[in-house]
Coordinates of N, CA and C in Angstrom, one line a residue:
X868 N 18.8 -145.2 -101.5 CA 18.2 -145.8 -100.3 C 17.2 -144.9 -99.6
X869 N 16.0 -145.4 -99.2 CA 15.0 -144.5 -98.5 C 14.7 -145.7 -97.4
X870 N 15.4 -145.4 -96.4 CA 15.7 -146.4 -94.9 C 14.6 -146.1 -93.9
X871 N 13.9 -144.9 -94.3 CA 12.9 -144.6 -92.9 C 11.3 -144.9 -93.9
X872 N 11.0 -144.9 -95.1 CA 10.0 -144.8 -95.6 C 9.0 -146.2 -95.0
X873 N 8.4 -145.7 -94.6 CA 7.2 -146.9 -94.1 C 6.0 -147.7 -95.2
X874 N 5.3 -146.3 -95.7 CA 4.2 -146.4 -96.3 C 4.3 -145.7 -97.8
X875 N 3.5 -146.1 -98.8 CA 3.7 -145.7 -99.7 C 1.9 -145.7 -100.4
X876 N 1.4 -144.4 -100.9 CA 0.3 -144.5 -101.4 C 0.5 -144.0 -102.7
X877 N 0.1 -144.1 -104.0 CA 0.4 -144.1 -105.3 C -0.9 -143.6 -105.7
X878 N -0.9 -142.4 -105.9 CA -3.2 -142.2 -106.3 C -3.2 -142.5 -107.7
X879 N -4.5 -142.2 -108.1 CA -4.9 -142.5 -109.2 C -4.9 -141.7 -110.3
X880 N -4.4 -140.4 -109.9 CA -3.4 -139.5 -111.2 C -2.2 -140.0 -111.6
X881 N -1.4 -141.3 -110.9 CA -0.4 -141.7 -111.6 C -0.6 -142.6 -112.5
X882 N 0.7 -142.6 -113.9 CA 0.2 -144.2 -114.7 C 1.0 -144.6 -114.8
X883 N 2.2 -144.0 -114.7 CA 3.6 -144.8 -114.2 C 4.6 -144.5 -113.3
X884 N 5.3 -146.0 -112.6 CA 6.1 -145.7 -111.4 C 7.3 -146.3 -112.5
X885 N 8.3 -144.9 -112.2 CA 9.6 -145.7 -113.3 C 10.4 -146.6 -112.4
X886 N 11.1 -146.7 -113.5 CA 12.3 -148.1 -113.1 C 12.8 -148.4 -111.3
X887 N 13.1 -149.0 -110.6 CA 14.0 -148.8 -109.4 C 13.6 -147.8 -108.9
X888 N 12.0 -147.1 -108.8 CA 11.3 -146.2 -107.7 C 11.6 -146.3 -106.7
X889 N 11.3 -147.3 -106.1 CA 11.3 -147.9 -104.5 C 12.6 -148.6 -103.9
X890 N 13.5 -148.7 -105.3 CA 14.2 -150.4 -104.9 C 14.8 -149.5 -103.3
X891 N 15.2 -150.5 -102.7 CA 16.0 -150.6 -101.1 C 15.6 -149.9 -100.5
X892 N 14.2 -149.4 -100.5 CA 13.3 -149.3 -99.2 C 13.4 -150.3 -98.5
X893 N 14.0 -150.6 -97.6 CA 13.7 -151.6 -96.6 C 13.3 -152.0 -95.2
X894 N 12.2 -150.5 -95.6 CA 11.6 -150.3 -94.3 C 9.9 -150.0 -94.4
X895 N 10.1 -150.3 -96.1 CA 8.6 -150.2 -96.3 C 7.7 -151.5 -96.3
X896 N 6.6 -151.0 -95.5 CA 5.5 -152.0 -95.4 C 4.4 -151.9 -96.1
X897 N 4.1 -151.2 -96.4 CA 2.3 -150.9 -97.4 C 2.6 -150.1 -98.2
X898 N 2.2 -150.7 -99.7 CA 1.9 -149.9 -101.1 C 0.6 -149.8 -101.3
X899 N -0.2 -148.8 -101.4 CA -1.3 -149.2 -102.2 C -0.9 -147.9 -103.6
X900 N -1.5 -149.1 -104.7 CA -1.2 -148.6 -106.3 C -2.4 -147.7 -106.4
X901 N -2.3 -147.0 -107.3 CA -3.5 -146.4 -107.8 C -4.1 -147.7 -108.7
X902 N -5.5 -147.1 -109.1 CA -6.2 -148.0 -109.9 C -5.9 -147.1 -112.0
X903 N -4.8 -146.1 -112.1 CA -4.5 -145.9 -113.3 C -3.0 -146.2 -113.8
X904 N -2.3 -147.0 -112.3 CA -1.4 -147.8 -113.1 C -1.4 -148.8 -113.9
X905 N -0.1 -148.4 -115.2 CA -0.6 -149.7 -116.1 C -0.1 -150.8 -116.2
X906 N 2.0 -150.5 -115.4 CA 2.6 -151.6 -115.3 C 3.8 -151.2 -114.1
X907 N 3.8 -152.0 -113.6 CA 4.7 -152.1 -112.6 C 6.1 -152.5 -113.2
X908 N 7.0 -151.3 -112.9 CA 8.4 -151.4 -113.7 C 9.4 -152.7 -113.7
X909 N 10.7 -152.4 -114.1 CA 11.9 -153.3 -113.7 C 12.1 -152.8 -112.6
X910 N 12.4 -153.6 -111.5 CA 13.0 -153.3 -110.8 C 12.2 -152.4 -109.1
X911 N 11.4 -151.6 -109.3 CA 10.0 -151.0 -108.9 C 10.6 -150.7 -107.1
X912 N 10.1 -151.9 -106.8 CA 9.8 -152.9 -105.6 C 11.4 -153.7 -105.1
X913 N 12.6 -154.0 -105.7 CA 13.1 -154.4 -105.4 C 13.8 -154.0 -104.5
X914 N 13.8 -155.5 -103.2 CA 14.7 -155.3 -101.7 C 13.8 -154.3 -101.0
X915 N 12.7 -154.3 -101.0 CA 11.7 -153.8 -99.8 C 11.6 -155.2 -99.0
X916 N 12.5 -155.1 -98.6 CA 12.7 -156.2 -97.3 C 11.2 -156.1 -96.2
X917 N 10.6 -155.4 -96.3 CA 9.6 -155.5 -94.8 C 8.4 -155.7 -95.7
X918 N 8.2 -155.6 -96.9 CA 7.0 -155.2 -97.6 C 6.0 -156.7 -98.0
X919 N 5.2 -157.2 -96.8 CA 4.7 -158.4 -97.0 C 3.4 -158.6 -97.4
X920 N 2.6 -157.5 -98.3 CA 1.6 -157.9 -99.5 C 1.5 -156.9 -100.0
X921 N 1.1 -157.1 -101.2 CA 0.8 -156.2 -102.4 C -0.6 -156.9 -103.0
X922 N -1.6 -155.6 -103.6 CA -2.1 -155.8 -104.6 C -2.1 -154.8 -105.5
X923 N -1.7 -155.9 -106.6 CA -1.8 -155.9 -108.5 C -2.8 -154.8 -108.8
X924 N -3.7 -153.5 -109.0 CA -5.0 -153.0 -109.5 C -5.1 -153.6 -111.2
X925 N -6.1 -153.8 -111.5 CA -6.6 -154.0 -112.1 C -6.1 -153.3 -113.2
X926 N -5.8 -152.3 -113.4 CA -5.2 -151.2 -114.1 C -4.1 -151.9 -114.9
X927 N -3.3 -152.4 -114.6 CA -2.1 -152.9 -114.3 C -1.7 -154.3 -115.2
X928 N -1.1 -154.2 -116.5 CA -0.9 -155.6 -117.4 C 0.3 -155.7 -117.6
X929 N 1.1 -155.4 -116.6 CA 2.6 -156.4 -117.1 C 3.7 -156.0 -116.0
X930 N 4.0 -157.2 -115.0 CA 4.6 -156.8 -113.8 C 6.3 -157.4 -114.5
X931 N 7.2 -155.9 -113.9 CA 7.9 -155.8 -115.3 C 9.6 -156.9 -114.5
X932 N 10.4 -157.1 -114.6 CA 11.7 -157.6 -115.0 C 12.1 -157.1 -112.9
X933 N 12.7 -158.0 -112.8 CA 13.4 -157.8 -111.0 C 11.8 -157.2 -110.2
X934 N 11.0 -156.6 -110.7 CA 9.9 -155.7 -109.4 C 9.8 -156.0 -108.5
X935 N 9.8 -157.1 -107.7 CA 10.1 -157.8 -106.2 C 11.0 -158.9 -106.0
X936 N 11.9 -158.5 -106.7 CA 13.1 -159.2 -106.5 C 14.0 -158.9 -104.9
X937 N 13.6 -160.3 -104.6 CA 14.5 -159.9 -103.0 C 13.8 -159.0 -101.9
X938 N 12.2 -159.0 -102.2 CA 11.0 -158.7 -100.9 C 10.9 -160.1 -99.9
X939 N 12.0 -160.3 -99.4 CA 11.5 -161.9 -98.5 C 10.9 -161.8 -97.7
X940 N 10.4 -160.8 -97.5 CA 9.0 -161.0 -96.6 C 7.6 -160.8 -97.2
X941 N 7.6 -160.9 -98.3 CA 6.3 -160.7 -99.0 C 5.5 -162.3 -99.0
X942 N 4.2 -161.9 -98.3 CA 4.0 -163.4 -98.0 C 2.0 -163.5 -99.1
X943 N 1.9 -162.3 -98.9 CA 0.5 -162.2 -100.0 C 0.8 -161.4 -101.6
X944 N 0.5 -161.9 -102.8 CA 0.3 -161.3 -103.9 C -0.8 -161.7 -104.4
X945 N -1.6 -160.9 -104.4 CA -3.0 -160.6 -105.4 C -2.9 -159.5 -106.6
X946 N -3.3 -160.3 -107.6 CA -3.0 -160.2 -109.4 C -3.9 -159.4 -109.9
X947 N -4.1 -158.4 -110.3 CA -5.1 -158.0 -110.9 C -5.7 -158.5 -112.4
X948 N -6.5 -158.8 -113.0 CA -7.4 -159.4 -113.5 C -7.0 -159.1 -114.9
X949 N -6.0 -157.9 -115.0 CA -5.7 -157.3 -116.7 C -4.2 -157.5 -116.9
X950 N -3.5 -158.1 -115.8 CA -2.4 -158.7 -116.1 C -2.1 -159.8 -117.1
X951 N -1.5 -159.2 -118.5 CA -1.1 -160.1 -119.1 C 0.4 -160.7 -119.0
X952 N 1.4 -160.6 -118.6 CA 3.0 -160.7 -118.5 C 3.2 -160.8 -117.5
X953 N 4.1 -161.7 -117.0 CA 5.2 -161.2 -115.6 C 6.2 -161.5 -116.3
X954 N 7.4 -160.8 -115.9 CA 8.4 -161.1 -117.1 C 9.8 -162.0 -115.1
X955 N 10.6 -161.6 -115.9 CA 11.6 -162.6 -115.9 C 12.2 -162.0 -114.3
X956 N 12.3 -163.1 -113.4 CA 12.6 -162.8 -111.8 C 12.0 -161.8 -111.1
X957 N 10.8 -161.2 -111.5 CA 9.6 -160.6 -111.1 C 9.6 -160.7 -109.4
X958 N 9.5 -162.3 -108.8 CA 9.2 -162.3 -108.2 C 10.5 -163.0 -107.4
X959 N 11.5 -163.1 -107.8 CA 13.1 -163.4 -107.7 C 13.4 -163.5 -106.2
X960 N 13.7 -164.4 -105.8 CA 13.7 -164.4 -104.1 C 12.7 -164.0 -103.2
X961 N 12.0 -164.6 -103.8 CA 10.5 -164.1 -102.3 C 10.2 -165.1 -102.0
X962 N 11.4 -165.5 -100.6 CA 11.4 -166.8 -100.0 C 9.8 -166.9 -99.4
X963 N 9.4 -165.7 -98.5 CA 8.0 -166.0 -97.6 C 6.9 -166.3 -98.3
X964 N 7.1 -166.0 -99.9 CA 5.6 -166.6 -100.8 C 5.3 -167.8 -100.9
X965 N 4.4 -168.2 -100.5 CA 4.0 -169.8 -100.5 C 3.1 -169.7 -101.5
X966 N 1.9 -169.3 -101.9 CA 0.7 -169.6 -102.4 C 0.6 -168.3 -103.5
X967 N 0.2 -169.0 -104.8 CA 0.0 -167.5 -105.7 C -1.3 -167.6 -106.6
X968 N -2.1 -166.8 -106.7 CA -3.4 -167.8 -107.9 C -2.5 -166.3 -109.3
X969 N -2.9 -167.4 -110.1 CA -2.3 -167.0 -111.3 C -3.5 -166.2 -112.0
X970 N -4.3 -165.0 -112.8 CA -5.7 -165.3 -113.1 C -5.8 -165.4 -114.9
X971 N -6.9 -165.3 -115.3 CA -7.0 -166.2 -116.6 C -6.8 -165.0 -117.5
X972 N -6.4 -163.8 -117.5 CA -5.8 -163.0 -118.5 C -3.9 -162.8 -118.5
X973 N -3.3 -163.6 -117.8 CA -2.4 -164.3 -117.8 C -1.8 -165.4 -119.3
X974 N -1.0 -164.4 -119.9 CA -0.7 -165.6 -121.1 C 0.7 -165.4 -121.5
X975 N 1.7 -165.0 -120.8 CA 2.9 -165.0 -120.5 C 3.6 -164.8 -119.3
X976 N 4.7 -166.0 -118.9 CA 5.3 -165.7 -117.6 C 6.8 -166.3 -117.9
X977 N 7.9 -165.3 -117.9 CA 9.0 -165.4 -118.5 C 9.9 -166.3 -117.6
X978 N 11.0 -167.1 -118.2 CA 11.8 -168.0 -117.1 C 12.2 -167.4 -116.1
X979 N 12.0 -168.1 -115.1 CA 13.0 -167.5 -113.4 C 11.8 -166.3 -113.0
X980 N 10.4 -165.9 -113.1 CA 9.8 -165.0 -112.8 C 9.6 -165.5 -111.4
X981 N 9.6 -166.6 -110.8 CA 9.4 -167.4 -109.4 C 10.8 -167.8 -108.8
X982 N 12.0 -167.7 -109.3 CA 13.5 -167.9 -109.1 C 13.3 -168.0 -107.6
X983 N 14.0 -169.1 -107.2 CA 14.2 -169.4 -105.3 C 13.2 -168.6 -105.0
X984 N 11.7 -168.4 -105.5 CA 10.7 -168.1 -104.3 C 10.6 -169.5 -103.3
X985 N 9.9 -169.0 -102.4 CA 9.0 -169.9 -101.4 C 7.8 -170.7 -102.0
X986 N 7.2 -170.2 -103.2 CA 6.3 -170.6 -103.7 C 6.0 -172.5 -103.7
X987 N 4.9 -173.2 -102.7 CA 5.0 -174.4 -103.1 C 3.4 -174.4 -103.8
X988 N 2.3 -173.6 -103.9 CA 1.0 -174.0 -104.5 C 0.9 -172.7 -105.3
X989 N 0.3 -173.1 -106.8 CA 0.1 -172.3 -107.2 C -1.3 -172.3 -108.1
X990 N -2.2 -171.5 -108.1 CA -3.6 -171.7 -108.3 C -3.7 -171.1 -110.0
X991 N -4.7 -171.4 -111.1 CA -5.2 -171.4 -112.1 C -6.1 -172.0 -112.7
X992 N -6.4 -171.7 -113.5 CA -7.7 -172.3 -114.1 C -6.8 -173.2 -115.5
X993 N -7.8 -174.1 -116.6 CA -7.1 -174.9 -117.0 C -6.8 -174.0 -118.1
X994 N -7.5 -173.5 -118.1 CA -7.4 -171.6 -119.7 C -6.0 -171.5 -119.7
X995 N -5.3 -171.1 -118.4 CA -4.4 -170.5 -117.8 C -3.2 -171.4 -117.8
X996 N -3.2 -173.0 -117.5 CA -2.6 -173.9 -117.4 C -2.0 -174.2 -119.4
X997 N -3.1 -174.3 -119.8 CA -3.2 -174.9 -121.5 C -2.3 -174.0 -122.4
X998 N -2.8 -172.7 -122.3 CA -1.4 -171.6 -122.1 C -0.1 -171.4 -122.1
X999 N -0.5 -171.7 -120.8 CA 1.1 -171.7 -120.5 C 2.1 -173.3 -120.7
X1000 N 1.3 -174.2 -121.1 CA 2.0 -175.0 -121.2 C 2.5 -175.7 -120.0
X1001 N 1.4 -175.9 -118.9 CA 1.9 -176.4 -117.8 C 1.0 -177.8 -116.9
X1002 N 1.0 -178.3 -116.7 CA 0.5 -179.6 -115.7 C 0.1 -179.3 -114.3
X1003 N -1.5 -179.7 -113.9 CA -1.5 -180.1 -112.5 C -0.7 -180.6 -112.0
X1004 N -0.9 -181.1 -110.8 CA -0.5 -182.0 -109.8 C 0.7 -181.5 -109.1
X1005 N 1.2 -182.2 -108.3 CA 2.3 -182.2 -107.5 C 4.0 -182.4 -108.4
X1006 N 5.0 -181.7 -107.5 CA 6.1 -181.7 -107.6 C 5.8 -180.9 -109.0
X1007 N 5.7 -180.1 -109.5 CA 6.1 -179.5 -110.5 C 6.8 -178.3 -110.4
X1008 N 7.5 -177.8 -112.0 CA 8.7 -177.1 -111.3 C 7.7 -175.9 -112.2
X1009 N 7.8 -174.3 -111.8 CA 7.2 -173.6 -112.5 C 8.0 -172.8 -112.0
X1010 N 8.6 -171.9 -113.4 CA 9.2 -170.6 -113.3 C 10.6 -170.1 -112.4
X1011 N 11.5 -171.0 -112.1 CA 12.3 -171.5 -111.6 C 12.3 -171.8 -110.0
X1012 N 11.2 -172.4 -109.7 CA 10.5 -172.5 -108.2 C 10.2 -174.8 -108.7
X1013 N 11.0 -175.8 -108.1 CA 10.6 -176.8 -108.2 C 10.0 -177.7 -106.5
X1014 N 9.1 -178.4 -107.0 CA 8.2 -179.0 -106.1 C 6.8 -178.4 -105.9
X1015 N 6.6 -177.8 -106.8 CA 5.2 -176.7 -106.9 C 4.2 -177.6 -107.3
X1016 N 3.3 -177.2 -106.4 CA 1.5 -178.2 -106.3 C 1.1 -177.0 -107.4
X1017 N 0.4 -177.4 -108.5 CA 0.0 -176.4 -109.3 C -2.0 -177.2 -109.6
X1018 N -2.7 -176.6 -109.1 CA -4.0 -176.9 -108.8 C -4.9 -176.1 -109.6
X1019 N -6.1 -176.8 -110.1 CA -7.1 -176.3 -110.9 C -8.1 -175.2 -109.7
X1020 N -7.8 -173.8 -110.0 CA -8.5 -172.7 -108.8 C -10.1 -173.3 -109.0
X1021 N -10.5 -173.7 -109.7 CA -12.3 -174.2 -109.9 C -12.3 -175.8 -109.0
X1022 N -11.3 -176.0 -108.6 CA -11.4 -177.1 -107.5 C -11.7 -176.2 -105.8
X1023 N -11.5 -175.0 -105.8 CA -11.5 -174.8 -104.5 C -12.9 -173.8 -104.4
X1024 N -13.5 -173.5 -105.6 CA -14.7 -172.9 -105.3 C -15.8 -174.5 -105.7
X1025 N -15.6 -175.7 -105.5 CA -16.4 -177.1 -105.9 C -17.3 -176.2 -107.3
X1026 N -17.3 -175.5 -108.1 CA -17.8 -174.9 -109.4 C -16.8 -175.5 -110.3
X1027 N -17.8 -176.4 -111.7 CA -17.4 -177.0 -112.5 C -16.9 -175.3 -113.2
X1028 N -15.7 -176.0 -114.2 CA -14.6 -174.5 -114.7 C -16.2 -175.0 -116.2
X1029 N -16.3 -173.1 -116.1 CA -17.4 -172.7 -117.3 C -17.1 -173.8 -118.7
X1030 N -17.9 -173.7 -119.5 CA -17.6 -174.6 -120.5 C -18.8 -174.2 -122.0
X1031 N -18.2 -174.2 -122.8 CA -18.9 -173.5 -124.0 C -20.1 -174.3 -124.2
X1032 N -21.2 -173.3 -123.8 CA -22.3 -173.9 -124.1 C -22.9 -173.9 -125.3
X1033 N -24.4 -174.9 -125.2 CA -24.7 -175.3 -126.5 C -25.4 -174.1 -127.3
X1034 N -25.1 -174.0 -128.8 CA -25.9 -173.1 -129.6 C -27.6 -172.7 -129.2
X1035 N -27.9 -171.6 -128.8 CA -29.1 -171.4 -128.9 C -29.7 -171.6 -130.1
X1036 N -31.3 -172.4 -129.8 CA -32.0 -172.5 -130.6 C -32.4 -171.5 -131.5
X1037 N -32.9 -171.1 -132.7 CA -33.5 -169.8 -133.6 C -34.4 -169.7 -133.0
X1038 N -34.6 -168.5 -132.7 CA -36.0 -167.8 -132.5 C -37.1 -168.2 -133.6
X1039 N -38.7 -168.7 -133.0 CA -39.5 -169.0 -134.6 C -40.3 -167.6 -134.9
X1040 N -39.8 -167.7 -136.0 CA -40.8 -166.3 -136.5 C -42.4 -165.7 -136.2
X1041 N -42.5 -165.1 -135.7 CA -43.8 -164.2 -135.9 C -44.7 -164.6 -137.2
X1042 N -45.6 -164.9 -136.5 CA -46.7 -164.7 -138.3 C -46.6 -166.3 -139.3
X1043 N -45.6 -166.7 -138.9 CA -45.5 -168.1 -139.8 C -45.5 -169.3 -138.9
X1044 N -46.7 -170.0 -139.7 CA -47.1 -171.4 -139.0 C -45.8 -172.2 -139.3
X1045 N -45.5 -173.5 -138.1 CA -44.9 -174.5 -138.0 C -45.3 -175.5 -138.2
X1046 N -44.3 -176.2 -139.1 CA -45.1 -177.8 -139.0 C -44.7 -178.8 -138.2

């Protein structure tokens, strides 16, 4: 137990935080990760009761097994962009999370990784949706979290989601007439 720890800064000489680093700080409020972590352990983060946002760095592709299990005050998570995995109760009782955007290098997220979160909206693109094997709309159950609004994130920027465009034409050669 570390009861008095407040703050936690992680530089960018580190690349890994082992297993249950943090667990039952529950007095900590602010992490900031370095940008040369690569995954956030089992366990990490769990029962930092006060700790109400985190961001994911970019660095970072696989948020591992319990890591914020039982943070009920964690009310923001932002994902970093090279996150492929969250594995399984990741985010396990984090009643205060309402809202999560998921991003499109996301291509596994293990059962119960949202277990009795708070989670009712959760944002993605259809890359991200097709993937994972999951549906728009309302009342859906994701990751052991049910009644979840799961919404196309290209609806809230009014931007049609990219779409494979058409073959460029050949360049016409130099020097030779066309007919």
């Amino acid at each position: 137990y570390c009861n008095a720890l407040q703050n936690v800064a992680i530089p960018d000489s580190v690349t890994n935080i082992y297993k249950y680093a943090f667990q039952d700080c529950r007095a900590l409020q602010s992490i900031t990760i370095g940008n040369s972590v690569t995954s956030i352990n089992m366990g990490v983060f769990q029962n930092c009761r006060a700790l109400q946002s985190i961001t994911i760095p970019n660095s970072v592709t696989s948020i591992g097994w319990d890591a914020f299990t039982d943070c009920v005050t964690l009310q923001s998570v932002t994902i970093g962009n090279s996150v492929t995995s969250i594995d399984s109760y990741a985010f396990n009782r984090c009643t205060s999370l309402q809202s999560i955007t998921i991003p499109d290098s996301v291509t596994t997220i293990n059962g119960g990784a949202f277990n009795s979160s708070g989670l009712s909206t959760v944002y993605m693109s259809e890359t991200v949706r097709s993937n994972l094997g999951l549906s728009f709309g309302e009342n859906q159950s994701f990751y052991g979290t049910s009644g979840v609004t799961i919404i196309d994130v290209y609806l809230l920027t009014n931007e049609p989601e990219p779409e494979p465009g058409p073959e460029p034409e050949p360049e016409p050669e130099i020097g030779r007439a066309h007919v």
